[in-house]
GROMACS .gro file of C-alpha atoms in nm:
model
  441
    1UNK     CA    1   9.840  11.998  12.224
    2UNK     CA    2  10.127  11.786  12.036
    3UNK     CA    3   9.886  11.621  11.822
    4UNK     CA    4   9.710  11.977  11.688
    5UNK     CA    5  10.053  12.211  11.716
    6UNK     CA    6  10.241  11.895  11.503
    7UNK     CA    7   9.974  11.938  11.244
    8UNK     CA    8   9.997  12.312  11.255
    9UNK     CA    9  10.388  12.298  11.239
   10UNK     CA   10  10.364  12.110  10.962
   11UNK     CA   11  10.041  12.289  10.779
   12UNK     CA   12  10.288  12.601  10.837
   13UNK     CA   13  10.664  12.391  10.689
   14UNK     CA   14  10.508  12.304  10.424
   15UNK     CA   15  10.357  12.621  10.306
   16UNK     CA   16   9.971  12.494  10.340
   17UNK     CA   17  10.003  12.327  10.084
   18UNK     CA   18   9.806  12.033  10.202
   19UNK     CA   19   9.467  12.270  10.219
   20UNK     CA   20   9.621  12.428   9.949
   21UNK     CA   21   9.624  12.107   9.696
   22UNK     CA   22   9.342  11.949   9.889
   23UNK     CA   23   9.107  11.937   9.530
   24UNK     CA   24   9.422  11.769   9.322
   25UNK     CA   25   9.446  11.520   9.624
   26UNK     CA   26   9.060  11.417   9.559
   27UNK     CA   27   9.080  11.409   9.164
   28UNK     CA   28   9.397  11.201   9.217
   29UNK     CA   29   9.241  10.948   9.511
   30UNK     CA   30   8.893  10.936   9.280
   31UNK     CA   31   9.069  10.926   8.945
   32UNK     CA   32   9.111  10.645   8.701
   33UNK     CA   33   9.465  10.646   8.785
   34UNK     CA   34   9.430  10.558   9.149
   35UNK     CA   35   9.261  10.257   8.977
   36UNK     CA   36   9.564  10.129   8.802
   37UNK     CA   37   9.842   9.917   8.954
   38UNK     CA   38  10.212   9.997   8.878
   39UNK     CA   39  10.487   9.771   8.922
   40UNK     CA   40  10.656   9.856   9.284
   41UNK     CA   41  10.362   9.759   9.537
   42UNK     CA   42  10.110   9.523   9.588
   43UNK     CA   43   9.738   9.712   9.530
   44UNK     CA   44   9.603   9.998   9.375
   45UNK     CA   45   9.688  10.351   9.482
   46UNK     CA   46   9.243  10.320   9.522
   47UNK     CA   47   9.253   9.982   9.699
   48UNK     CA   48   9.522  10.133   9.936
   49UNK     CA   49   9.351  10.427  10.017
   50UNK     CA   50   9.013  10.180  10.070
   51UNK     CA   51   9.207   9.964  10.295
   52UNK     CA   52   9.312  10.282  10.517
   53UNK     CA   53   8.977  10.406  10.536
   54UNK     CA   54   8.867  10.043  10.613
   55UNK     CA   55   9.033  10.090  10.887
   56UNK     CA   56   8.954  10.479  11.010
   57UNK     CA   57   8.563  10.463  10.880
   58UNK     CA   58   8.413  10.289  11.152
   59UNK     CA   59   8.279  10.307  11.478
   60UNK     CA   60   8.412  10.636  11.544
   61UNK     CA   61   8.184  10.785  11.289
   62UNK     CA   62   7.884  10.644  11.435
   63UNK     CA   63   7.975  10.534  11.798
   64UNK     CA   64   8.265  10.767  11.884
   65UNK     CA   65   8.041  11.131  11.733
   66UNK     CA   66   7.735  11.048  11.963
   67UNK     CA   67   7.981  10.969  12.202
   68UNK     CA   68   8.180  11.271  12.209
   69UNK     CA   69   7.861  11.456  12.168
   70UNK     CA   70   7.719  11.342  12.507
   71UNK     CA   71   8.020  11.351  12.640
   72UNK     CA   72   8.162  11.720  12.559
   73UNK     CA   73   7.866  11.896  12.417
   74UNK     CA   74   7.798  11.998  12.054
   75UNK     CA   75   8.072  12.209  12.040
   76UNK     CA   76   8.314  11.854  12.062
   77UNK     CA   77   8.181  11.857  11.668
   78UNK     CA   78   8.367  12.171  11.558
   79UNK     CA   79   8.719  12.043  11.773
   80UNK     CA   80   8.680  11.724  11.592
   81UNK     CA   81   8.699  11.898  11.205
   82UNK     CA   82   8.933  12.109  11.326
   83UNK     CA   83   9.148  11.817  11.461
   84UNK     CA   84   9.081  11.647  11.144
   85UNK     CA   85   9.202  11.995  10.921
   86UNK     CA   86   9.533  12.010  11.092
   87UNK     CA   87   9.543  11.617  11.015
   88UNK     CA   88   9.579  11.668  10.700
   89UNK     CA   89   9.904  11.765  10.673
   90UNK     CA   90  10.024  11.485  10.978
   91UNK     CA   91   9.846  11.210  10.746
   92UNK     CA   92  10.021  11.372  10.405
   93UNK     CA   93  10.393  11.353  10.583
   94UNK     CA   94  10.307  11.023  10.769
   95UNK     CA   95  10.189  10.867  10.390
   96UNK     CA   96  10.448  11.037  10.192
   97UNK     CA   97  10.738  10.901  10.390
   98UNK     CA   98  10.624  10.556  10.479
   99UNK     CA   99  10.608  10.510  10.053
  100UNK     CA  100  10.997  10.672  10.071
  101UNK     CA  101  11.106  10.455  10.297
  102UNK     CA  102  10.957  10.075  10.205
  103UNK     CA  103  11.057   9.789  10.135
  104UNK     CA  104  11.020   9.452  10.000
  105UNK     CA  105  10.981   9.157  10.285
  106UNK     CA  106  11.075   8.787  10.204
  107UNK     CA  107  10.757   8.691  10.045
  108UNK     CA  108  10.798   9.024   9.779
  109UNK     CA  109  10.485   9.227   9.996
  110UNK     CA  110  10.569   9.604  10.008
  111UNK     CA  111  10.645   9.688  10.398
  112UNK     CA  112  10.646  10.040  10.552
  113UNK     CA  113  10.521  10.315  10.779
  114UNK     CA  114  10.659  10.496  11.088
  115UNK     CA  115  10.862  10.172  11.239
  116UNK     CA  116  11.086  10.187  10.928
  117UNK     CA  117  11.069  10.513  10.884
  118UNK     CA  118  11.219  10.557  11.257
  119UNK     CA  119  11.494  10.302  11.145
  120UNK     CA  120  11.580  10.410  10.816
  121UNK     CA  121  11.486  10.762  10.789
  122UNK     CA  122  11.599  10.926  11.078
  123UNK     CA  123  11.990  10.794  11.071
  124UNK     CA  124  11.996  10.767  11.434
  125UNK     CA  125  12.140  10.393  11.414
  126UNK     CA  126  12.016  10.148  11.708
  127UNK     CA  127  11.799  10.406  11.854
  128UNK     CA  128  11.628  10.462  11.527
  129UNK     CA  129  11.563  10.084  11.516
  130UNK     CA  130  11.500  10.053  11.884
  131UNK     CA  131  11.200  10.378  11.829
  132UNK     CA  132  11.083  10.192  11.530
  133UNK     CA  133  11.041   9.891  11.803
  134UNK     CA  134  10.862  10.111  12.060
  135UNK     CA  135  10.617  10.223  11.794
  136UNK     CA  136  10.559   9.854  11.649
  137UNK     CA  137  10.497   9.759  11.993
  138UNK     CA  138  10.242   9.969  12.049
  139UNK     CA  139  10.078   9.963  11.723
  140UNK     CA  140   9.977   9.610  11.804
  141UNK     CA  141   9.841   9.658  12.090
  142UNK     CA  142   9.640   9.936  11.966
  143UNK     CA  143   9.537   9.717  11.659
  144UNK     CA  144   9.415   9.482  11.908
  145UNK     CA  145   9.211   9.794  12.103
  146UNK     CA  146   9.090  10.021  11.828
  147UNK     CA  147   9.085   9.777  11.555
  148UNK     CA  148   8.949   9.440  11.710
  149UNK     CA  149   8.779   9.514  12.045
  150UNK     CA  150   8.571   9.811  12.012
  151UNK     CA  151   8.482   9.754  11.672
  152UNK     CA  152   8.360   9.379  11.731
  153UNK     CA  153   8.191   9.517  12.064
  154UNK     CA  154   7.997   9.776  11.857
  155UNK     CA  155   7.888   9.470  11.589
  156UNK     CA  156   7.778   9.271  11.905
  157UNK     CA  157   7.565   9.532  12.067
  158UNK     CA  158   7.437   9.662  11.729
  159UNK     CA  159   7.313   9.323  11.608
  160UNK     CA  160   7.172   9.223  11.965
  161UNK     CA  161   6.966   9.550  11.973
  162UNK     CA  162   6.821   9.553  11.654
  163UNK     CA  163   6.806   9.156  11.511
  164UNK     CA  164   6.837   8.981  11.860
  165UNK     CA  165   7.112   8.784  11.750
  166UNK     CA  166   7.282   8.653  12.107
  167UNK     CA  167   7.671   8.864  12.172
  168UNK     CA  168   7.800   8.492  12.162
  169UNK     CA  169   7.714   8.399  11.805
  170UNK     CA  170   7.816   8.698  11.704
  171UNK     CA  171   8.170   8.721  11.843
  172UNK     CA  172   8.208   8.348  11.718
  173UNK     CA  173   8.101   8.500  11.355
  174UNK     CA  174   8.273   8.826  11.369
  175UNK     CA  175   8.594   8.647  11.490
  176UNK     CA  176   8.543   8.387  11.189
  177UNK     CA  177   8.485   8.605  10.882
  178UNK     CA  178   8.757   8.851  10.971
  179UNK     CA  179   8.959   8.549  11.009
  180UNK     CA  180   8.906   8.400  10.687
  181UNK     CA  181   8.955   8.731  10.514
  182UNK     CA  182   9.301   8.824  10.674
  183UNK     CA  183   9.468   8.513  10.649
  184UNK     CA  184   9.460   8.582  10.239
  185UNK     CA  185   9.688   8.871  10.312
  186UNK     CA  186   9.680   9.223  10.255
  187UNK     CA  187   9.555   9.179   9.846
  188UNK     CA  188   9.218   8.952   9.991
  189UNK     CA  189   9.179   9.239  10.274
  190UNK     CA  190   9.208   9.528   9.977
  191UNK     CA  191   8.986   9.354   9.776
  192UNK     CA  192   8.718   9.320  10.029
  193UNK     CA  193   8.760   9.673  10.139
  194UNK     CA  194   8.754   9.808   9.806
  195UNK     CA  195   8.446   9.652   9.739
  196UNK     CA  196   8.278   9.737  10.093
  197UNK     CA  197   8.385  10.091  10.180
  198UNK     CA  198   8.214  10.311   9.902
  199UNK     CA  199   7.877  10.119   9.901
  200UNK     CA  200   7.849  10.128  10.271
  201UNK     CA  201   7.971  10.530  10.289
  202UNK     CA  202   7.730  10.610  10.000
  203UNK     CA  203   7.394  10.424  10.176
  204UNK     CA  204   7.489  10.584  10.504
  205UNK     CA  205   7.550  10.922  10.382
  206UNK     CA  206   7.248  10.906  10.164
  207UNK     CA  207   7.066  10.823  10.462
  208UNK     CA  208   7.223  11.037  10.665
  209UNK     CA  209   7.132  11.337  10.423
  210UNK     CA  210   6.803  11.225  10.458
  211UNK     CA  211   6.765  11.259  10.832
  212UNK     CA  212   6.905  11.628  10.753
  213UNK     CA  213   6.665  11.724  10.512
  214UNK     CA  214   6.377  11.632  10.677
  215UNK     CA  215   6.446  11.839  10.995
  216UNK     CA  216   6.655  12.103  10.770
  217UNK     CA  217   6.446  12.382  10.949
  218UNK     CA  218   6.651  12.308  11.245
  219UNK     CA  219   6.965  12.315  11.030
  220UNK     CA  220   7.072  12.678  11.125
  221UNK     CA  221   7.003  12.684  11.473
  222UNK     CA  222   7.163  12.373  11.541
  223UNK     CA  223   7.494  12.466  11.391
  224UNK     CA  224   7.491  12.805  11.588
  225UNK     CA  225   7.453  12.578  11.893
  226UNK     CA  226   7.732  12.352  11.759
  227UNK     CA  227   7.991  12.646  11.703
  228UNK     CA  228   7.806  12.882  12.029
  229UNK     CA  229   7.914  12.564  12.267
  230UNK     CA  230   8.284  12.519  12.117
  231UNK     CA  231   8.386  12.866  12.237
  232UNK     CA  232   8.173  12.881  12.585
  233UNK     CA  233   8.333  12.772  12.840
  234UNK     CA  234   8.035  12.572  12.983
  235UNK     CA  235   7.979  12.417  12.667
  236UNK     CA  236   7.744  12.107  12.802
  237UNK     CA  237   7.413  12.036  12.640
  238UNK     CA  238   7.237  11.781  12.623
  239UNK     CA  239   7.270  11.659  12.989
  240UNK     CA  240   7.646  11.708  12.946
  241UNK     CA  241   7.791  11.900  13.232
  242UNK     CA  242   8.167  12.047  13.152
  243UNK     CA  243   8.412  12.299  13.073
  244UNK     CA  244   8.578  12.419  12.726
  245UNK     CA  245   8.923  12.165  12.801
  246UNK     CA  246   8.621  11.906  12.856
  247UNK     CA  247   8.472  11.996  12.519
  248UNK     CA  248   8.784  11.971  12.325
  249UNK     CA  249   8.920  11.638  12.496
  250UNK     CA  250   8.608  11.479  12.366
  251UNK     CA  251   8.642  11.605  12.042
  252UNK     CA  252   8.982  11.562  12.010
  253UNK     CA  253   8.989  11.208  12.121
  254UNK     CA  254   8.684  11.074  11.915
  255UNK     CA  255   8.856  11.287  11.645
  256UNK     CA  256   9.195  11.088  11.693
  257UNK     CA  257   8.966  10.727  11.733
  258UNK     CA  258   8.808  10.814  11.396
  259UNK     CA  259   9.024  10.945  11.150
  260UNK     CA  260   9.385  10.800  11.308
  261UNK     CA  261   9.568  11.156  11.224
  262UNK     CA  262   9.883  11.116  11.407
  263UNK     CA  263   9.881  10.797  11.474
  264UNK     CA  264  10.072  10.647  11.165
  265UNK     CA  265   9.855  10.388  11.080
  266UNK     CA  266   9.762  10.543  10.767
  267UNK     CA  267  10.111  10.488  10.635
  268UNK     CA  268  10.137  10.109  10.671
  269UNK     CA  269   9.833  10.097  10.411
  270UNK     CA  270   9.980  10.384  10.199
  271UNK     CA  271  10.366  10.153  10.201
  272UNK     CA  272  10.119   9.884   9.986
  273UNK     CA  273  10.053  10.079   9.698
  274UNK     CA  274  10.197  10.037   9.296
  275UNK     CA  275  10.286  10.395   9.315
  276UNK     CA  276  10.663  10.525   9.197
  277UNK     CA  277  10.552  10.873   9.338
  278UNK     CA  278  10.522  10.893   9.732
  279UNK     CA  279  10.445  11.213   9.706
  280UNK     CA  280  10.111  11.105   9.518
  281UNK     CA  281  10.013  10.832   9.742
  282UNK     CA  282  10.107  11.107  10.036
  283UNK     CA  283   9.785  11.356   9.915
  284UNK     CA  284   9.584  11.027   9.849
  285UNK     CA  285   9.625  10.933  10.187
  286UNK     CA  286   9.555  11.243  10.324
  287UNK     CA  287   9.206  11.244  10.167
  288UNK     CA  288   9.098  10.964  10.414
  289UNK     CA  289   9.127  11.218  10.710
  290UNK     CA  290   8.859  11.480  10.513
  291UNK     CA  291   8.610  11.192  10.415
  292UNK     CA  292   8.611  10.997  10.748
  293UNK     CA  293   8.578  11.332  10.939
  294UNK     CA  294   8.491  11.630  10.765
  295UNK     CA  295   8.220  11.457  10.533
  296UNK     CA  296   8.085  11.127  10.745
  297UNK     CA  297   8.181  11.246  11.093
  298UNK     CA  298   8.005  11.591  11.035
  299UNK     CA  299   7.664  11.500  10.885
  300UNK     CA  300   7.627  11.231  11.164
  301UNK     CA  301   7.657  11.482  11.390
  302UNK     CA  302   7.458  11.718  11.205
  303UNK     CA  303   7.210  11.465  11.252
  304UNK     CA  304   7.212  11.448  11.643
  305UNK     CA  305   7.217  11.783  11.676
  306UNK     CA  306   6.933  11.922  11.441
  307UNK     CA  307   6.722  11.610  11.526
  308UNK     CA  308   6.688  11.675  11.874
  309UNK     CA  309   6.802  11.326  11.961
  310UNK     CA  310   7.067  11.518  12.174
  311UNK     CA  311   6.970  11.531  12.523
  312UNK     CA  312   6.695  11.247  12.526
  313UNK     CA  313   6.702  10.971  12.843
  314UNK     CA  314   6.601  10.613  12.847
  315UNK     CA  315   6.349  10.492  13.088
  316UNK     CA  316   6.632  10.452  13.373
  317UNK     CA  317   6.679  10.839  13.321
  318UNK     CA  318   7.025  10.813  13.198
  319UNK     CA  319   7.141  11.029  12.877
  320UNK     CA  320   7.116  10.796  12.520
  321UNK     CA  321   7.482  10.775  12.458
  322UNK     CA  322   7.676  10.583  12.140
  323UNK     CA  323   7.491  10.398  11.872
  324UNK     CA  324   7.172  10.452  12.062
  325UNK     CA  325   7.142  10.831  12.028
  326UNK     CA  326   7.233  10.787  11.630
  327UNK     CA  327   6.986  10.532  11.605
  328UNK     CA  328   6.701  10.786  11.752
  329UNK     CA  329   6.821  11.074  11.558
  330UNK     CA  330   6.791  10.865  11.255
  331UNK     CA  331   6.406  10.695  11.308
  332UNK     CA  332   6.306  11.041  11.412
  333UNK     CA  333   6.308  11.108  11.066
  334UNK     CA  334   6.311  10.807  10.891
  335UNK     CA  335   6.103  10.587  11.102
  336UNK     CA  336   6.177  10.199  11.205
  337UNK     CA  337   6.414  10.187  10.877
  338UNK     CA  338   6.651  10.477  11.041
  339UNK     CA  339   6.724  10.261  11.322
  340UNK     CA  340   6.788   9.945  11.123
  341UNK     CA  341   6.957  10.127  10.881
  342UNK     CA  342   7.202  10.251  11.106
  343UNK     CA  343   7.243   9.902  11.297
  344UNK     CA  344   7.355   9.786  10.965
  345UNK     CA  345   7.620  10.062  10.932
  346UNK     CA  346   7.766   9.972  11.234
  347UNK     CA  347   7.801   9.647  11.145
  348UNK     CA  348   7.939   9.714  10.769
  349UNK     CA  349   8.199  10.000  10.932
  350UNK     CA  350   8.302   9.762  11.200
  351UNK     CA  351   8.377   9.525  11.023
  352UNK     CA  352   8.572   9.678  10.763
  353UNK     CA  353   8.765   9.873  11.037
  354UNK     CA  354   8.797   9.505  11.195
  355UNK     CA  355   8.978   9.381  10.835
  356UNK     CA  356   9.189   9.719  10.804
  357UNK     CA  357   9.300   9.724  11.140
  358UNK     CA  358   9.436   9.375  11.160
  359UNK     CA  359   9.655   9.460  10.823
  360UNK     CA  360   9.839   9.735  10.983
  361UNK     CA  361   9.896   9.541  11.322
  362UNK     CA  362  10.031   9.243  11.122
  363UNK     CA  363  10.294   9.503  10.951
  364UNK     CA  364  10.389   9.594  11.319
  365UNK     CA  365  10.407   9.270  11.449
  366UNK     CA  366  10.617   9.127  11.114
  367UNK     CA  367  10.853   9.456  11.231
  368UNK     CA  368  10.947   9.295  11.535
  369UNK     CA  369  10.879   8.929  11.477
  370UNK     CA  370  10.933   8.886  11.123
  371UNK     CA  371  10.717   8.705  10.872
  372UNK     CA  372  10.687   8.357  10.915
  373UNK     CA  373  10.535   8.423  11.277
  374UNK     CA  374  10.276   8.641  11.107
  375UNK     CA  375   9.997   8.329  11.160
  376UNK     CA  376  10.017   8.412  11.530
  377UNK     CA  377   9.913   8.746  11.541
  378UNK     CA  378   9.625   8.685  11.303
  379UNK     CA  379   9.550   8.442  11.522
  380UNK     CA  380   9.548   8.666  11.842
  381UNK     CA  381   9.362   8.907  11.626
  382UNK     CA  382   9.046   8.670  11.632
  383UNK     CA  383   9.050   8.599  11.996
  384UNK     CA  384   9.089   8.965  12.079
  385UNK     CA  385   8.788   9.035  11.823
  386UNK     CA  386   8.596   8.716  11.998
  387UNK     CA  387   8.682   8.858  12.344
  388UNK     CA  388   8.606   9.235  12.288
  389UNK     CA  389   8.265   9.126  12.120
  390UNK     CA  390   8.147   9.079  12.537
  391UNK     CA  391   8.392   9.324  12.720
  392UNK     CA  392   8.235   9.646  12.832
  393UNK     CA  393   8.261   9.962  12.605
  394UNK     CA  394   8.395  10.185  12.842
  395UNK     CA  395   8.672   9.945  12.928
  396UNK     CA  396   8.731   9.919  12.535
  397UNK     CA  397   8.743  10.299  12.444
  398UNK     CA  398   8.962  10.352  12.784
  399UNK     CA  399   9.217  10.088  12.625
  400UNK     CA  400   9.212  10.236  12.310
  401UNK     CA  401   9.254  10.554  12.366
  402UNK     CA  402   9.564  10.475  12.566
  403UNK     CA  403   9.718  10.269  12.296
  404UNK     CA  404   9.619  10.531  12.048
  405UNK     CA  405   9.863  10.811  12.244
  406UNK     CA  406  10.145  10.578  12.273
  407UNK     CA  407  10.127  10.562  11.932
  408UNK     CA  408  10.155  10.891  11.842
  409UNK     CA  409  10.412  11.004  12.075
  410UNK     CA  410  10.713  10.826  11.873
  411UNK     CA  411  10.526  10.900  11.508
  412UNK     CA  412  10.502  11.246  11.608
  413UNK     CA  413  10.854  11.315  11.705
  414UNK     CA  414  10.977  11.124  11.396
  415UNK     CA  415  10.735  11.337  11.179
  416UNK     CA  416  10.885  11.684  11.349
  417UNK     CA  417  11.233  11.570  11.282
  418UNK     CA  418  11.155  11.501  10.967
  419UNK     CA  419  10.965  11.758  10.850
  420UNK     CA  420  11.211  11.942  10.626
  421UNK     CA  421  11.251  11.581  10.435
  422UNK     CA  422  10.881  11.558  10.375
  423UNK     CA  423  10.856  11.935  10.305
  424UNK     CA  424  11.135  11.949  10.012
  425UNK     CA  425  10.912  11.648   9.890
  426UNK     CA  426  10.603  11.872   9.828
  427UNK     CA  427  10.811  12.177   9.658
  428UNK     CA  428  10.965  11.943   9.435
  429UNK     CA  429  10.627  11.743   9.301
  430UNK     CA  430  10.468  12.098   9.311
  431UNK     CA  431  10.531  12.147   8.943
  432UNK     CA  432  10.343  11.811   8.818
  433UNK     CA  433  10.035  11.959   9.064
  434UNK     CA  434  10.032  12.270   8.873
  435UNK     CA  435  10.038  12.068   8.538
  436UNK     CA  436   9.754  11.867   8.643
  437UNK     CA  437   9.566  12.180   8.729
  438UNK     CA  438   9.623  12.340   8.385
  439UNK     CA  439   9.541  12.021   8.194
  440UNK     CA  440   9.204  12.036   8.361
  441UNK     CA  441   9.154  12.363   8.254
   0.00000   0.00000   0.00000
């Protein structure tokens, strides 16, 4: 309820203007000028944006949709665009005011999102700083959760499954190579990130488009099922037995563990960019909610559904649940190469969501620690990714999702109390929108 009726307070302050300006938001995020670096940040408005999505496109669009699937029935699908709509407008504010309110730490690297924004946005003195702290605190530990653990545990089971590699040797090389790319800082984590996140989205949704075509006779009944289940309130299917507050939980959740809406995490990437407009950065930001939801989210679980993966058992007679159940919906149309395919997603999304997620947790933990004891935390980052590579995945998503609503219970409050700030933001860069618009024309 807060994280949907904060995104609908806002969609509402600011006059829908994020689903309003959602098309200038893509031209500027896939623009030539995203490409080029100003002079007050330390990436591209493009590499920031990659870096963010590094760190939302992972798992949770594989993983987390099958997942939610199972777990609340088709209809989980349409609560998890719809959380993802309303996110729009929390990711836009959360963006636009993390750029207002950065700054420059010791070494010169642009710092910022919802811990300084508490502190120096709000005017609330100590407590501002002490919420800022609260939000830090937990942004760590939810780096460690949603951005080491589960992802390294989904490269672990996805490699064992499909290449036989043993969980060991893979935590040991997970752990290593995120290691060696993090310890360059948030330019060598951009730069891999810029370079990974469009080739692997592009071979997965081309895949993925695939699977859909070649069942697309199933297309229309499937998404009548999908939006039929959202509203009933037994909406289980597929051996999933629950109620319409089961239904959205699942979606709502796996929404949240996907795209990050809420959460705040988006702004620590968006506080990097060379941008002098924070407004800007604010709608490029928000695209990362539509493509890591309402574009890869949906046509993976397009794919369940119209495959008619959903619903199948393994030999033990339990429901195929997580990358499993994407896997078979995938080889039923593509064959072996579906399944390997998709293995190989997992591993390219996990690991970019590995590389994105430690960046914002280091931002959090230089908050509270400062920067010179940054080499710890990249250090605990590795051992967390080495020990999550063998943990069990329930244990994981249960420990993520509870560092995921501690996280947005501060951002959230600081985003409602700010919301007339972020508002008279959007009227006042709503002239240079409309000039884009009629140089287009």
């Amino acid at each position: 309820a807060l994280l949907a009726g904060t995104g609908a307070f806002l969609l509402v302050r600011t006059r829908f203007l994020p689903w309003r300006n959602l098309g200038y938001a893509l031209r500027a995020a896939l623009g030539r000028e995203a490409r080029v670096k100003g002079r007050d940040g330390d990436v591209t408005p493009f590499a920031s944006l990659m870096t963010a999505l590094a760190a939302t496109i992972g798992t949770g669009n594989i993983v987390g949709v099958a997942t939610a699937l199972v777990a609340g029935g088709p209809g989980a699908l349409v609560w998890m665009e719809l959380a993802a709509l309303l996110g729009l407008s929390t990711k836009l504010s959360e963006c636009l005011l993390a750029v207002k309110f950065r700054r420059q730490n010791r070494r010169g690297e642009m710092c910022g999102g919802p811990m300084y924004v508490m502190r120096d946005g709000l005017g609330l003195g100590r407590l501002g700083a002490a919420l800022g702290a609260v939000y830090a605190l937990f942004a760590v530990c939810s780096s460690f959760g949603i951005g080491g653990m589960a992802q390294a545990n989904s490269i672990a089971g996805a490699l064992e499954a499909s290449f036989g590699v043993p969980v060991r040797a893979a935590a040991l090389a997970t752990a290593g190579l995120s290691l060696a790319v993090i310890l360059g800082g948030v330019k060598s984590v951009a730069r891999v990130s810029a370079g990974l996140v469009p080739v692997m989205a592009a071979l997965y949704l081309g895949a993925a488009l695939a699977v859909l075509w070649g069942c697309r006779e199933n297309l229309p009944a499937g998404i009548a099922l999908i939006f039929r289940c959202a509203l009933s309130p037994r909406a289980a299917a597929g051996g999933a037995a629950g109620t319409l507050m089961n239904t959205i939980r699942w979606g709502v959740a796996r929404g949240v563990f996907s795209n990050e809406s809420g959460m705040g995490s988006a702004g620590i990437s968006a506080a990097s960019a060379a941008t002098s407009s924070p407004v800007r950065q604010g709608y490029i930001g928000m695209t990362g909610a539509f493509f890591d939801t309402c574009v890869v989210c949906t046509v993976t679980g397009l794919a369940i559904c119209c495959s008619g993966a959903l619903g199948a058992v393994d030999a033990a007679g339990n429901a195929v649940d997580g990358a499993a159940l994407t896997i078979l919906a995938f080889r039923s149309v593509l064959g072996p190469a579906g399944g390997l395919l998709v293995s190989f997603s997992v591993v390219l999304f996990a690991f970019t969501s590995i590389l994105g997620g430690a960046y914002q947790g280091e931002k959090a933990f230089e908050y509270l620690f400062g920067v010179r004891r940054v080499l710890l935390y990249r250090l605990a980052f590795a051992l967390a990714v080495l020990w999550g590579a063998a943990a069990e995945l329930e244990a994981v998503f249960c420990f993520s999702d509870i560092c995921n609503a501690l996280m947005c219970l501060p951002n959230l409050l600081c985003l409602l109390l700010l919301s007339g700030l972020a508002a008279r933001e959007l009227d006042d860069f709503q002239p240079e929108v409309r000039r884009k618009r009629r140089k287009k024309l």
